[in-house]
């Protein structure tokens, strides 16, 4: 199974990237050692009203994002919570990619969503992105599924260091593992 993790915060050393790295390590512990990790730190997708993506003239970041996402069976989307919403970069990326030229990104995929917070939060971005992804999947006439188990990474800096290593909270570790295992199970069933 091909797996890609997309960390959508454009901030350097973001909490989202910490969590994405921890997901990558969790997947490696479950024998998925070749998992692509895309970080939005180099994000350069033009915002609507400023231009559109041209599939024949993509930047390095855009090419990497589209290639890794395109070949993935399971796509983990890790997003920060900004005032109860997902980040603008992710919303814009879905808007830019959610048309015929990039429709393959929404076909035969399982999406697993995680919201990241430095405090107690992360739920609303994942809920909102679940709705947005389902609308795009429907609109593009594709067949994919959004895993129903969403994850909220609470107090991320207290639970993960800058390299995405656990600080030892066993409840946090167990909940992340359960989220990953659930997403893997949904993806396997979807592909059968």
C-alpha positions as CSV (number, residue, x, y, z in Angstrom):
1,X,0.0,0.0,0.0
2,X,1.3,3.4,-0.9
3,X,0.9,6.0,1.8
4,X,1.5,9.8,1.7
5,X,1.3,12.2,4.7
6,X,0.6,15.8,3.9
7,X,1.4,18.4,6.6
8,X,-0.4,21.5,5.6
9,X,1.0,24.2,7.9
10,X,3.3,26.6,6.0
11,X,5.1,27.5,9.2
12,X,8.7,26.3,9.8
13,X,9.0,23.6,12.4
14,X,5.2,23.6,12.9
15,X,3.2,21.4,15.2
16,X,1.6,19.9,12.2
17,X,4.9,18.8,10.9
18,X,5.8,17.3,14.3
19,X,2.6,15.2,14.2
20,X,3.2,14.2,10.6
21,X,6.7,13.0,11.5
22,X,5.2,11.0,14.4
23,X,2.6,9.5,12.0
24,X,5.5,8.5,9.8
25,X,7.3,6.8,12.7
26,X,4.1,5.1,13.8
27,X,3.6,3.7,10.3
28,X,7.2,2.5,10.2
29,X,6.6,0.6,13.5
30,X,3.7,-1.2,11.7
31,X,6.0,-2.2,8.7
32,X,5.2,0.7,6.4
33,X,8.7,2.1,6.1
34,X,8.4,3.9,2.8
35,X,5.9,6.7,3.5
36,X,6.1,10.0,1.7
37,X,5.9,13.1,3.8
38,X,5.0,16.4,2.1
39,X,5.4,19.6,4.1
40,X,3.7,22.9,3.1
41,X,6.7,25.0,4.2
42,X,7.5,25.5,0.5
43,X,3.9,26.0,-0.6
44,X,3.5,28.0,-3.7
45,X,0.1,27.2,-5.2
46,X,-1.5,30.4,-6.3
47,X,-4.6,31.5,-4.5
48,X,-7.9,31.7,-6.5
49,X,-8.1,35.0,-8.2
50,X,-4.3,35.1,-8.6
51,X,-4.0,32.3,-11.1
52,X,-4.6,28.6,-11.7
53,X,-2.4,25.5,-11.7
54,X,-1.2,24.5,-15.1
55,X,-0.6,20.7,-15.1
56,X,2.1,21.2,-17.8
57,X,4.0,23.9,-15.9
58,X,4.3,22.9,-12.3
59,X,6.8,24.0,-9.7
60,X,9.0,21.5,-7.8
61,X,6.7,21.7,-4.8
62,X,3.5,21.3,-6.9
63,X,5.0,18.3,-8.8
64,X,6.1,16.5,-5.7
65,X,2.7,17.1,-4.0
66,X,0.7,15.9,-7.0
67,X,3.0,12.9,-7.7
68,X,3.1,11.6,-4.1
69,X,-0.6,12.2,-3.5
70,X,-1.5,10.7,-6.9
71,X,0.3,7.4,-6.3
72,X,-1.0,7.0,-2.7
73,X,-3.7,4.6,-1.7
74,X,-4.0,6.2,1.7
75,X,-3.5,10.0,2.2
76,X,-3.1,11.4,5.7
77,X,-3.9,15.1,5.8
78,X,-2.5,16.8,8.9
79,X,-3.7,20.3,9.4
80,X,-3.3,23.1,12.0
81,X,-6.4,24.6,13.7
82,X,-6.6,28.3,13.1
83,X,-9.6,29.8,14.9
84,X,-11.5,26.5,14.5
85,X,-10.8,26.3,10.7
86,X,-8.3,24.5,8.5
87,X,-5.5,26.6,7.1
88,X,-6.1,28.7,4.0
89,X,-3.3,26.9,2.1
90,X,-5.1,23.5,2.3
91,X,-8.5,24.9,1.4
92,X,-6.9,26.6,-1.6
93,X,-5.0,23.5,-2.6
94,X,-8.2,21.5,-2.6
95,X,-10.0,24.2,-4.6
96,X,-7.1,24.3,-7.2
97,X,-6.8,20.5,-7.5
98,X,-10.4,19.7,-7.4
99,X,-11.1,19.8,-11.1
100,X,-10.8,17.6,-14.1
101,X,-7.0,18.1,-14.6
102,X,-6.2,16.7,-11.2
103,X,-9.3,14.5,-10.6
104,X,-7.1,11.4,-10.2
105,X,-6.1,12.8,-6.8
106,X,-9.6,12.1,-5.6
107,X,-10.1,8.6,-7.1
108,X,-9.5,5.3,-5.4
109,X,-8.1,6.9,-2.3
110,X,-8.7,6.7,1.4
111,X,-8.2,10.0,3.2
112,X,-7.5,10.1,7.0
113,X,-7.7,13.5,8.6
114,X,-6.0,14.9,11.7
115,X,-6.3,18.4,13.2
116,X,-3.4,19.7,15.3
117,X,-3.5,22.1,18.2
118,X,-1.0,23.5,20.7
119,X,-3.9,23.4,23.2
120,X,-7.2,21.5,23.2
121,X,-8.5,21.5,19.6
122,X,-8.1,20.1,16.1
123,X,-11.6,18.6,15.7
124,X,-13.3,21.4,13.6
125,X,-10.7,21.5,10.8
126,X,-10.9,17.8,10.4
127,X,-14.7,17.9,10.4
128,X,-14.8,20.8,7.9
129,X,-12.2,19.1,5.6
130,X,-14.1,15.9,5.7
131,X,-17.1,17.7,4.2
132,X,-15.0,19.5,1.6
133,X,-13.2,16.3,0.5
134,X,-16.5,14.5,0.2
135,X,-18.0,17.3,-2.0
136,X,-14.9,17.3,-4.3
137,X,-15.0,13.5,-4.6
138,X,-18.7,13.7,-5.5
139,X,-18.2,16.7,-7.9
140,X,-15.4,15.1,-9.8
141,X,-17.4,11.8,-10.2
142,X,-14.7,9.8,-8.4
143,X,-14.8,7.0,-5.9
144,X,-12.9,7.5,-2.7
145,X,-13.6,7.5,1.0
146,X,-12.8,9.7,4.0
147,X,-12.1,7.6,7.0
148,X,-14.7,8.3,9.7
149,X,-12.2,8.3,12.5
150,X,-10.8,11.8,12.8
151,X,-7.8,12.6,15.0
152,X,-7.3,15.6,17.3
153,X,-3.7,16.1,18.4
154,X,-4.1,18.0,21.6
155,X,-1.2,19.8,23.3
156,X,1.1,18.7,20.5
157,X,4.3,20.5,21.8
158,X,3.9,18.8,25.2
159,X,3.5,15.3,23.5
160,X,6.0,15.6,20.6
161,X,9.4,17.2,20.3
162,X,10.5,19.1,17.2
163,X,11.6,15.9,15.5
164,X,8.2,14.3,16.0
165,X,9.5,12.0,18.8
166,X,7.1,11.2,21.6
167,X,7.8,12.7,25.0
168,X,6.3,9.6,26.7
169,X,2.6,10.2,27.0
170,X,1.3,6.6,26.7
171,X,-2.3,7.6,26.2
172,X,-1.3,9.9,23.3
173,X,0.8,7.2,21.8
174,X,-2.0,4.6,22.0
175,X,-4.6,7.0,20.5
176,X,-2.4,7.9,17.5
177,X,-1.7,4.2,16.9
178,X,-5.4,3.4,17.1
179,X,-6.1,6.3,14.5
180,X,-3.4,4.9,12.2
181,X,-4.6,1.3,12.5
182,X,-8.2,2.3,11.8
183,X,-7.2,4.3,8.7
184,X,-5.1,1.3,7.4
185,X,-8.1,-1.0,7.9
186,X,-10.4,1.3,6.1
187,X,-7.9,1.6,3.2
188,X,-7.4,-2.1,2.9
189,X,-11.2,-2.8,2.9
190,X,-11.7,0.0,0.3
191,X,-9.1,-1.5,-2.0
192,X,-10.5,-5.1,-1.8
